[in-house]
Amino acid sequence: MQKIELISTLSGSKDIIDFLQRKGVVEITEHERIESMGCFDTAFNVSQLERFKATAVNAREVLGFYAPQKGSLIDSFKPPREIELKEYLEREDESDGILNTCFDILDFEKRITDSKAEIIRLETANSSLSVWDKLDVSLKAQPTKYTTVLVGTFPDLQTESSIKEKLAEIAPELEAYDAEVVFSSEVQSCAAVVCLKSEANAMLDALRSFGFVKPAELIDTTAKEAVEKNNAKIEKLNAKITKYEDKIKSYGSFAEKIDFLIDFLTMRIDKYEALKLISVTDNIFYLSGYVPEKYAEKIVSALETKYSAAVRVYEPGEDDDVPVLLENNSFASPVEGITEMYSLPGKHDIDPNAIMGFFYYVFFGMMFSDAGYGLLMVIATLIVLLKAKPVGNKRKTVLMYLYCGISTMFWGVMFGSFFGDAINIIRTNYLHKPEMRLYVWLNPQGDDLMTTMLFCFLFGIIHLFVGVGIKGYMQWREGDKFGAIVDTLSIYMAVGGAAPICAGMIIEMPKNITNIAKYIALAGVALIVLTAGRASKGIFGKIGGGLYALYNVISGYLSDILSYSRLLALGLVTGIIGSVVNMMGTLPSNMIVKTVLFVIVFIFGHTVNFGINVIGAYVHTNRLQYVEFFSRFYEGGGNAFNPLKVNSKTFQFKEETNNG
């Protein structure tokens, strides 16, 4: 990574920034403000553009709901379409019109939402009115010259006789009245009471004494008429909703244009964010940043040829916070995303992906370890690679699962699992032949369980030793050659010597090997005690530091090595569940029923088993890298290289492909 500085005329700033964005290889960074130079205040522009982008994104979501675009899963891996700068500028001129279309789409969506809310309100009102269907007068019945009607509800079950009995008990002086119950249930009763107008207040007080409540909303028509009126309104609202939905669907052909608008606005936002970082006067502007060394010469030549610009490229200083751009071959680059999720390499780290990639694929395959599942992964990823031809991170992801699939196939063959024991199930149930040996190396589900576990521990020790070796290399590179030798050698001797002794507790080991291993382990322990505390002052401090380091080695490496038992555990789970699925499919004795059930259970069961265990293999493989491997040497903390580039999902420039 090299540092770049550029100075040019202010009038050419737009073209230069646009060019840098299309190239996508220069990260513009903050710099110490030069005296007498100011900066652009683009906060308002960014805020406005973000509002427009939010509008476009919302409109695209609405359009996708009402007029979904057809496309396969493979299409999602295809690279963005290439366009020429001329086409881009033409479509840029259309952006205002497309934005107005987005506003129209959202306006129709709002009308649909409002109409649906009104329908819910009317349906709720109808639900409330339905209990008054049998009432042949309005809820807001007008009094006559001598009588009045009191309409309301009780919070419990009431009948005409129960109402009259309670009235006779509460207000015996009231005699000229009648009551009718139009609806009753355990929790509500609706009634109308006719009484003398002169006794209305007394009647209301009496009714209220045992829970009578007037309706919250009184209407001038009967409940039945009100419901019919509301239903008519609902029909009109549904017609409006259909009309608005058709309006939105008519914009289906604008989906691709709205996608372009979203990417265009994203580019503009990124551009205005970058403009905050440059210094300007009335006539010139200045920027600084970083450019990958392999692009430096070309970008300088292009800038100085096309524009009136002075460009300087040089090596960054020791104190500069240089961004990190990972560069690996096609075997290691797929796992760069795994490392980035943990942390990018720091200033003094090495790029671990080339080494980690090998272990990642091996461990993933051991945990998944079914040749059938691995074959499915290989076929699926090859189809995507050949048909979609993905680029960038999508290609890396597909390649990672391709290599993991190849490893899964290999370990499935080694351990004898092809969709569980499907081969033997078919041989015994349909071909009536005896079972055959499926595994090439070990049978973890049989007699080789403990041997397989020991090999998992061995692979773990190798993995850890590689991490220790990398740490030693880094110490040597930084000048601590003595520390590189003793810190690395002591771990190799102590742990490597103890390994055969511990293995002898499980399987029989040759006595001469365990004797030699014992002395190697003791020598390693002595080396740790004598050298690990060398940074402490005084003989007791050095010995104490050595003993503490020895304790950390024993406890730390013991737990770390045991962690690799997950290689066996997850592999067993995949194979055993697959075998159980196969057995369930062959339970019936009738051959036709058995065949039908076997096919159904096979497809469903192995799909579930695949989904669960591929996630488990991914998670636990990551854990082995993060916790066991990286803890030996990796510090991380680097900042990702973030160039000003075309962040587009729908297009890329044909003549100036984004290389960021």
XYZ file of C-alpha atoms in Angstrom:
660
model
C 0.000 0.000 0.000
C 1.356 3.445 -0.958
C 0.340 6.935 0.015
C -0.949 9.297 -2.659
C -1.274 13.085 -2.740
C -2.960 15.079 -5.488
C -3.348 18.788 -6.191
C -5.321 20.244 -9.073
C -7.566 23.094 -10.130
C -10.859 23.400 -8.299
C -12.727 23.502 -11.605
C -11.487 20.000 -12.379
C -12.324 18.546 -8.995
C -15.655 17.032 -10.070
C -14.155 15.171 -13.029
C -11.212 13.924 -10.986
C -13.369 12.668 -8.101
C -15.741 10.998 -10.570
C -12.774 9.348 -12.286
C -11.343 8.087 -8.992
C -14.743 6.701 -8.044
C -15.058 4.837 -11.321
C -11.565 3.381 -10.940
C -12.203 2.429 -7.313
C -8.568 2.020 -6.234
C -7.902 5.136 -4.123
C -9.023 5.600 -0.534
C -9.318 9.296 0.273
C -8.392 9.957 3.894
C -8.404 12.861 6.289
C -5.250 14.931 6.490
C -3.931 17.789 8.521
C -5.590 20.918 7.209
C -3.252 23.120 5.260
C -3.183 26.754 6.362
C -5.393 29.080 4.299
C -7.283 26.105 2.826
C -10.879 25.299 3.697
C -13.137 22.329 3.130
C -16.485 21.485 1.569
C -19.510 21.364 3.840
C -21.590 18.631 2.203
C -23.756 17.681 5.189
C -26.914 19.136 3.610
C -26.237 17.403 0.279
C -25.659 14.066 1.980
C -28.799 14.423 4.096
C -30.938 15.255 1.063
C -29.491 12.412 -0.986
C -30.081 9.950 1.845
C -33.749 11.011 1.971
C -34.051 10.482 -1.780
C -32.342 7.094 -1.481
C -34.683 6.051 1.336
C -37.617 7.013 -0.897
C -36.243 4.964 -3.785
C -35.515 1.954 -1.553
C -39.026 2.044 -0.065
C -40.590 2.391 -3.501
C -38.537 -0.555 -4.775
C -39.715 -2.701 -1.859
C -43.331 -1.751 -2.546
C -42.923 -2.473 -6.248
C -41.258 -5.802 -5.460
C -44.260 -6.771 -3.320
C -46.962 -5.876 -5.863
C -45.003 -6.655 -9.034
C -42.295 -9.192 -8.103
C -39.512 -9.660 -10.615
C -38.863 -13.162 -11.880
C -35.404 -14.547 -11.245
C -33.680 -17.721 -10.095
C -31.290 -18.211 -7.208
C -28.432 -18.491 -9.684
C -29.297 -15.044 -11.066
C -28.487 -13.525 -7.670
C -24.849 -14.595 -8.155
C -24.469 -13.016 -11.581
C -22.124 -10.008 -11.828
C -23.557 -6.532 -12.423
C -24.271 -5.571 -16.020
C -21.543 -3.601 -17.755
C -22.495 -0.171 -19.076
C -20.543 2.520 -20.860
C -20.030 5.939 -19.351
C -22.242 7.442 -22.078
C -25.186 5.259 -21.057
C -24.589 6.071 -17.405
C -24.757 9.825 -18.109
C -27.961 9.375 -20.119
C -29.595 7.455 -17.276
C -28.336 10.010 -14.801
C -30.398 12.621 -16.664
C -33.494 10.451 -16.120
C -32.966 10.218 -12.358
C -35.334 13.076 -11.464
C -38.163 11.480 -13.434
C -37.559 8.080 -11.836
C -37.531 9.701 -8.394
C -40.939 11.249 -9.147
C -42.150 7.767 -10.091
C -40.950 6.548 -6.682
C -42.985 9.270 -5.000
C -46.036 8.190 -7.041
C -45.580 4.553 -6.002
C -45.325 5.503 -2.335
C -48.367 7.775 -2.674
C -50.436 4.877 -4.042
C -49.116 2.643 -1.270
C -50.192 5.240 1.301
C -53.680 5.353 -0.206
C -53.858 1.559 -0.039
C -52.742 1.623 3.591
C -55.264 4.322 4.488
C -58.055 2.439 2.727
C -57.192 -0.800 4.533
C -57.173 1.068 7.845
C -60.613 2.505 7.064
C -61.886 -0.973 6.167
C -60.666 -2.281 9.512
C -62.449 0.590 11.260
C -65.696 -0.131 9.412
C -65.467 -3.865 10.048
C -64.890 -3.160 13.733
C -67.930 -0.897 13.732
C -69.973 -3.633 12.028
C -68.860 -6.088 14.654
C -70.094 -3.729 17.350
C -73.391 -3.098 15.528
C -74.112 -6.764 14.813
C -75.446 -7.302 18.335
C -78.201 -4.753 17.612
C -79.477 -6.455 14.433
C -82.851 -7.311 16.008
C -83.476 -3.768 17.200
C -86.021 -2.211 14.812
C -85.389 1.388 15.912
C -82.254 3.486 15.700
C -79.746 3.513 18.534
C -80.423 7.232 18.762
C -84.192 6.845 18.974
C -85.990 10.173 19.428
C -88.518 10.475 22.301
C -92.243 10.921 21.616
C -94.510 13.354 23.427
C -94.951 11.013 26.399
C -92.356 8.250 26.085
C -88.625 7.752 25.535
C -86.414 4.779 24.592
C -83.241 3.954 26.557
C -80.816 1.759 24.575
C -77.742 0.227 26.180
C -75.806 -2.825 27.376
C -75.367 -4.852 30.546
C -72.032 -6.550 31.427
C -73.656 -9.922 32.090
C -76.474 -12.212 31.018
C -79.858 -10.511 31.285
C -83.364 -11.397 30.175
C -86.511 -9.303 29.994
C -87.814 -10.892 33.184
C -84.509 -10.417 35.069
C -84.422 -6.739 34.101
C -88.024 -6.211 35.248
C -87.389 -8.081 38.506
C -84.395 -5.915 39.342
C -86.256 -2.719 38.428
C -89.160 -3.764 40.663
C -86.686 -4.296 43.495
C -84.625 -1.128 42.957
C -87.331 1.327 41.855
C -90.798 -0.034 42.736
C -92.340 3.353 41.977
C -91.644 2.798 38.250
C -94.481 0.911 36.686
C -95.111 2.251 33.182
C -92.239 0.683 31.181
C -91.318 -2.230 29.019
C -87.956 -3.920 28.273
C -86.748 -5.920 25.253
C -83.453 -7.870 25.078
C -82.140 -7.999 21.491
C -78.892 -9.857 22.263
C -77.567 -11.755 25.264
C -74.474 -13.741 26.238
C -72.531 -14.581 29.361
C -70.521 -11.355 29.073
C -72.942 -8.906 27.461
C -76.645 -8.210 27.004
C -78.132 -5.545 24.745
C -81.532 -4.139 25.628
C -84.011 -1.359 24.873
C -86.245 0.001 27.645
C -89.357 2.100 26.876
C -90.606 4.305 29.718
C -92.504 7.510 30.402
C -90.614 10.617 29.420
C -91.224 12.098 32.871
C -89.597 9.032 34.483
C -86.624 8.771 32.114
C -83.992 10.028 34.588
C -85.222 7.789 37.388
C -85.310 4.817 35.005
C -81.754 5.537 33.805
C -80.461 5.732 37.378
C -82.147 2.446 38.230
C -80.734 0.701 35.154
C -77.234 2.022 35.835
C -77.329 0.564 39.327
C -76.920 -2.932 37.842
C -74.530 -2.085 34.988
C -76.520 -0.420 32.232
C -74.314 1.628 29.837
C -75.404 3.586 26.782
C -73.507 2.855 23.498
C -70.441 5.034 22.921
C -71.650 5.941 19.440
C -75.328 6.561 18.697
C -76.565 6.495 15.095
C -79.715 7.830 13.480
C -80.482 4.601 11.592
C -81.111 1.053 12.643
C -78.067 -1.129 13.218
C -78.952 -3.258 10.188
C -79.089 -0.194 7.951
C -75.786 1.079 9.368
C -74.078 -2.265 8.671
C -75.381 -2.260 5.095
C -74.096 1.284 4.647
C -70.681 0.329 6.018
C -70.519 -2.717 3.761
C -71.175 -0.496 0.773
C -68.288 1.729 1.857
C -66.059 -1.330 2.250
C -66.868 -2.423 -1.294
C -65.902 1.009 -2.634
C -62.684 0.985 -0.611
C -61.779 -2.480 -1.903
C -62.363 -1.213 -5.448
C -60.037 1.716 -4.750
C -57.403 -0.648 -3.322
C -57.572 -2.779 -6.469
C -57.246 0.352 -8.584
C -54.202 1.576 -6.636
C -52.609 -1.875 -6.747
C -53.033 -1.939 -10.516
C -51.430 1.496 -10.686
C -48.401 0.223 -8.781
C -48.205 -2.926 -10.908
C -48.172 -0.753 -14.017
C -44.769 0.531 -12.859
C -43.313 -2.998 -12.951
C -41.092 -2.102 -15.907
C -39.474 0.631 -13.790
C -37.905 -1.867 -11.354
C -34.528 -1.902 -13.092
C -34.541 1.904 -13.380
C -35.266 2.291 -9.687
C -32.408 -0.124 -8.919
C -30.139 2.085 -11.002
C -31.427 5.165 -9.154
C -30.592 3.579 -5.788
C -27.050 2.803 -6.953
C -26.693 6.267 -8.478
C -27.737 7.937 -5.224
C -25.391 5.659 -3.269
C -22.543 6.790 -5.511
C -23.479 10.431 -4.993
C -23.580 9.987 -1.216
C -20.154 8.314 -1.246
C -18.823 11.096 -3.432
C -20.068 13.885 -1.157
C -18.725 12.048 1.889
C -15.320 11.944 0.170
C -15.519 15.662 -0.679
C -15.569 16.414 3.054
C -12.020 15.066 3.249
C -10.358 17.319 0.672
C -8.931 20.808 1.202
C -9.840 23.680 -1.131
C -9.143 27.290 -1.906
C -10.855 29.512 -4.465
C -8.734 27.982 -7.213
C -7.268 24.611 -6.208
C -8.044 21.473 -4.213
C -5.834 18.938 -2.433
C -6.456 15.346 -1.384
C -4.439 12.560 0.159
C -5.060 8.873 0.623
C -3.825 5.386 -0.138
C -3.532 3.330 -3.300
C -2.433 -0.317 -3.689
C 1.074 -0.521 -5.069
C 0.024 -2.560 -8.106
C -2.374 0.198 -9.215
C -0.207 3.193 -8.300
C 1.682 3.651 -11.566
C -1.427 3.327 -13.749
C -3.543 5.674 -11.656
C -0.819 8.341 -11.577
C -0.305 8.109 -15.332
C -4.050 8.348 -15.999
C -4.534 11.344 -13.684
C -1.610 13.302 -15.077
C -2.581 12.485 -18.675
C -6.310 13.235 -18.495
C -6.330 16.117 -16.027
C -4.245 19.099 -14.970
C -3.113 17.430 -11.782
C 0.139 16.992 -9.873
C 0.283 13.554 -8.227
C 2.808 12.172 -5.756
C 3.014 8.551 -4.623
C 5.370 7.418 -1.867
C 5.840 4.860 0.902
C 3.800 5.586 4.057
C 5.593 6.405 7.291
C 5.943 4.125 10.302
C 3.283 6.038 12.219
C 0.740 6.106 9.392
C -2.441 4.085 9.905
C -2.155 2.181 6.641
C -5.351 0.380 5.542
C -5.277 -3.346 4.831
C -6.075 -4.893 1.454
C -5.866 -8.691 1.447
C -4.473 -10.291 -1.696
C -4.356 -14.068 -2.039
C -4.631 -16.736 -4.705
C -7.880 -18.470 -5.572
C -7.275 -21.146 -2.927
C -6.769 -18.793 0.032
C -8.868 -15.775 -0.960
C -12.223 -17.534 -0.313
C -11.504 -17.576 3.441
C -10.581 -13.886 3.600
C -14.126 -13.150 4.714
C -13.669 -15.522 7.663
C -10.585 -13.589 8.754
C -12.297 -10.233 8.215
C -15.166 -11.291 10.504
C -12.572 -11.801 13.247
C -10.270 -8.861 12.482
C -8.016 -7.728 9.676
C -4.255 -8.175 10.154
C -2.566 -5.474 12.216
C 0.594 -3.626 11.299
C 2.889 -6.376 12.627
C 0.753 -9.388 11.626
C 1.110 -11.626 8.634
C -1.805 -12.458 6.373
C -2.979 -15.801 7.841
C -5.347 -16.785 5.034
C -2.952 -18.875 2.952
C -2.210 -21.131 5.943
C -5.659 -20.953 7.511
C -7.358 -21.868 4.230
C -5.839 -25.359 4.149
C -6.870 -26.149 7.739
C -10.286 -24.556 7.232
C -11.178 -26.813 4.321
C -9.785 -29.921 6.044
C -11.616 -29.307 9.328
C -14.887 -28.406 7.619
C -14.738 -31.642 5.637
C -13.984 -33.722 8.741
C -16.954 -32.217 10.597
C -19.382 -32.669 7.699
C -17.727 -35.890 6.433
C -20.432 -37.260 4.141
C -19.464 -37.909 0.541
C -23.061 -37.500 -0.648
C -23.449 -34.117 0.969
C -20.046 -33.071 -0.343
C -21.040 -34.145 -3.853
C -24.172 -31.980 -3.656
C -22.051 -29.001 -2.557
C -19.590 -29.516 -5.418
C -22.339 -29.857 -8.036
C -24.257 -26.802 -6.758
C -21.180 -24.566 -6.571
C -19.915 -25.655 -10.005
C -23.298 -24.860 -11.547
C -23.204 -21.384 -9.997
C -19.606 -20.813 -11.142
C -20.266 -21.959 -14.706
C -23.689 -20.381 -15.238
C -23.611 -17.199 -13.168
C -19.861 -16.468 -13.349
C -19.920 -14.497 -10.068
C -17.227 -11.958 -9.248
C -15.820 -10.373 -6.105
C -17.008 -11.589 -2.721
C -19.770 -13.720 -4.240
C -17.185 -15.698 -6.199
C -15.067 -16.108 -3.075
C -18.040 -17.439 -1.136
C -18.926 -19.952 -3.846
C -15.292 -21.089 -4.119
C -15.081 -21.541 -0.347
C -18.032 -23.929 -0.367
C -16.640 -25.678 -3.446
C -13.389 -26.451 -1.612
C -15.323 -27.384 1.531
C -17.463 -29.706 -0.578
C -14.391 -31.398 -2.076
C -12.969 -31.879 1.430
C -16.329 -33.217 2.643
C -16.346 -35.752 -0.201
C -12.798 -36.845 0.650
C -13.466 -37.389 4.348
C -16.798 -39.034 3.573
C -14.925 -41.613 1.503
C -12.284 -42.004 4.219
C -14.925 -42.563 6.920
C -17.430 -44.488 4.785
C -20.454 -42.172 4.744
C -22.507 -41.530 1.594
C -25.873 -40.159 2.671
C -25.239 -42.066 5.871
C -25.224 -45.803 5.096
C -27.469 -45.438 2.033
C -25.310 -47.770 -0.069
C -25.669 -50.693 2.339
C -29.354 -49.920 2.933
C -30.009 -50.241 -0.796
C -27.838 -53.383 -1.059
C -29.565 -55.220 1.772
C -33.174 -54.082 1.245
C -33.469 -53.893 -2.534
C -30.602 -55.892 -4.019
C -30.625 -58.527 -1.230
C -26.850 -58.517 -1.028
C -24.704 -58.460 2.131
C -23.292 -55.229 3.497
C -19.946 -54.080 2.142
C -17.110 -52.131 3.699
C -17.761 -48.458 2.963
C -14.799 -46.742 4.604
C -11.350 -46.498 3.054
C -9.393 -45.525 6.178
C -11.301 -45.505 9.481
C -14.805 -46.364 10.677
C -15.681 -43.798 13.384
C -19.104 -45.396 13.911
C -17.509 -48.781 14.573
C -14.321 -50.172 16.042
C -12.158 -47.175 15.075
C -13.900 -44.607 17.274
C -10.998 -44.024 19.690
C -8.407 -44.169 16.916
C -10.318 -41.523 14.997
C -10.469 -39.338 18.091
C -6.689 -39.615 18.546
C -6.161 -38.574 14.942
C -8.434 -35.567 15.543
C -6.210 -34.613 18.485
C -3.140 -35.102 16.277
C -4.551 -32.777 13.626
C -5.292 -30.288 16.401
C -1.706 -30.447 17.678
C -0.414 -29.851 14.143
C -2.781 -26.901 13.793
C -1.607 -25.385 17.081
C 2.058 -26.040 16.287
C 1.706 -24.183 12.996
C 0.315 -21.204 14.931
C 3.227 -21.402 17.391
C 5.647 -21.597 14.461
C 4.143 -18.466 12.904
C 4.571 -16.661 16.230
C 8.198 -17.742 16.304
C 8.709 -16.488 12.754
C 7.246 -13.112 13.712
C 9.567 -12.894 16.729
C 12.550 -13.755 14.532
C 11.500 -11.143 11.977
C 11.304 -8.496 14.678
C 14.810 -9.325 15.930
C 14.044 -11.525 18.947
C 15.855 -14.576 17.619
C 16.524 -16.134 21.027
C 12.858 -15.800 22.010
C 11.773 -17.228 18.665
C 13.870 -20.339 19.232
C 13.207 -21.067 22.913
C 9.511 -20.115 22.948
C 8.764 -22.235 19.903
C 11.044 -25.172 20.687
C 9.903 -25.449 24.308
C 6.231 -25.744 23.276
C 7.026 -28.274 20.584
C 9.003 -30.395 23.040
C 6.624 -30.166 26.017
C 3.379 -30.713 24.122
C 4.827 -33.004 21.461
C 6.504 -35.154 24.105
C 3.375 -35.380 26.240
C 1.181 -36.390 23.286
C 2.410 -40.029 22.924
C 2.243 -40.487 26.702
C -1.388 -39.324 26.800
C -2.227 -41.412 23.718
C -0.850 -44.444 25.568
C -3.714 -44.118 28.044
C -6.164 -44.897 25.240
C -4.277 -47.196 22.871
C -1.166 -49.264 23.243
C 1.999 -47.331 22.383
C 5.498 -48.828 21.919
C 7.426 -48.506 25.157
C 10.563 -47.083 23.545
C 8.498 -44.265 21.992
C 6.888 -43.318 25.305
C 10.283 -43.385 27.022
C 11.813 -41.043 24.461
C 8.706 -38.828 24.569
C 8.959 -38.577 28.358
C 12.477 -37.140 28.221
C 11.546 -34.755 25.399
C 8.575 -33.504 27.416
C 10.718 -33.021 30.544
C 13.283 -31.095 28.523
C 10.536 -28.899 27.144
C 9.141 -28.258 30.630
C 12.601 -27.326 31.895
C 13.106 -24.980 28.945
C 9.791 -23.246 29.657
C 10.594 -22.801 33.367
C 14.090 -21.477 32.631
C 13.301 -19.119 29.752
C 9.642 -18.075 29.820
C 10.180 -15.627 32.693
C 13.301 -14.035 31.235
C 11.701 -10.603 31.086
C 11.217 -10.532 34.889
C 13.788 -9.100 37.274
C 15.649 -11.289 39.765
C 16.100 -15.043 39.859
C 12.855 -15.633 41.769
C 10.920 -13.451 39.346
C 12.319 -15.371 36.396
C 11.571 -18.777 37.948
C 8.115 -17.604 39.044
C 7.374 -16.323 35.567
C 8.564 -19.631 34.123
C 6.344 -21.671 36.446
C 3.353 -19.484 35.628
C 4.054 -19.947 31.901
C 4.270 -23.706 32.438
C 0.865 -23.685 34.141
C -0.589 -21.756 31.192
C 0.918 -24.216 28.725
C -0.466 -27.253 30.557
C -3.957 -25.863 31.119
C -4.185 -23.942 27.861
C -2.945 -26.604 25.481
C -4.854 -29.387 27.234
C -8.175 -27.574 26.795
C -7.308 -26.459 23.271
C -6.361 -29.946 22.115
C -9.532 -31.384 23.634
C -11.483 -28.810 21.602
C -10.546 -30.708 18.467
C -12.740 -33.581 19.602
C -15.503 -31.615 17.877
C -14.000 -32.853 14.590
C -15.094 -36.343 15.582
C -18.316 -35.325 17.334
C -19.824 -33.368 14.459
C -18.713 -35.972 11.932
C -20.404 -38.687 13.986
C -23.598 -36.662 14.295
C -23.809 -36.182 10.527
C -23.266 -39.867 9.792
C -25.448 -41.278 12.575
C -28.424 -39.026 11.827
C -28.107 -39.926 8.144
C -28.126 -43.633 9.011
C -31.147 -43.215 11.295
C -33.011 -41.447 8.498
C -32.264 -44.351 6.143
C -33.396 -46.909 8.734
C -36.701 -45.061 9.304
C -37.400 -45.182 5.581
C -37.060 -48.980 5.440
C -39.248 -49.950 8.416
C -42.325 -51.243 6.475
C -42.170 -54.835 5.260
C -44.244 -54.246 2.129
C -41.801 -53.425 -0.657
C -43.994 -50.819 -2.378
C -44.793 -49.005 0.865
C -41.152 -49.264 1.898
C -39.954 -47.742 -1.370
C -42.392 -44.825 -1.243
C -41.632 -44.135 2.418
C -37.886 -44.473 1.850
C -37.907 -41.867 -0.928
C -39.971 -39.398 1.130
C -37.995 -39.870 4.345
C -34.687 -39.872 2.459
C -35.347 -36.524 0.769
C -36.828 -34.801 3.810
C -34.498 -36.297 6.422
C -31.262 -35.723 4.549
C -32.316 -32.192 3.638
C -32.800 -31.383 7.319
C -29.590 -33.208 8.277
C -27.658 -31.341 5.592
C -28.999 -27.946 6.662
C -28.345 -28.418 10.368
C -24.884 -29.935 10.075
C -23.533 -27.642 7.367
C -24.242 -24.742 9.737
C -22.613 -26.636 12.603
C -19.509 -27.397 10.527
C -19.239 -23.745 9.477
C -19.613 -22.384 13.017
C -17.250 -24.829 14.705
C -14.609 -24.575 11.982
C -14.636 -20.814 12.501
C -14.271 -21.358 16.231
C -11.195 -23.539 15.811
C -9.564 -20.795 13.750
C -10.567 -17.908 16.009
C -10.010 -19.426 19.448
C -7.335 -22.079 19.005
C -5.323 -20.955 15.962
C -5.421 -17.153 15.989
C -4.765 -16.978 19.733
C -1.230 -18.330 19.130
C 0.040 -15.472 16.995
C -2.640 -13.156 15.625
C -3.332 -9.688 17.007
C -5.521 -8.140 14.298
C -6.877 -4.624 14.576
C -6.196 -3.526 10.995
C -8.498 -1.146 9.144
C -9.982 -2.323 5.874
C -8.999 -0.592 2.655
C -12.096 1.389 1.742
C -11.588 3.127 -1.592
C -13.968 5.588 -3.166
C -15.655 3.287 -5.655
C -18.854 2.405 -7.461
C -20.916 0.597 -4.820
C -23.420 -0.766 -7.286
C -25.404 -4.000 -7.349
C -26.792 -3.463 -10.827
C -24.016 -2.114 -13.053
C -20.305 -1.633 -13.505
C -18.458 0.592 -15.944
C -17.340 -1.195 -19.069
C -14.277 0.806 -19.969
C -13.216 1.587 -16.405
C -14.075 -1.527 -14.410
C -14.193 -0.999 -10.660
C -11.136 -2.710 -9.206
C -11.744 -1.783 -5.602
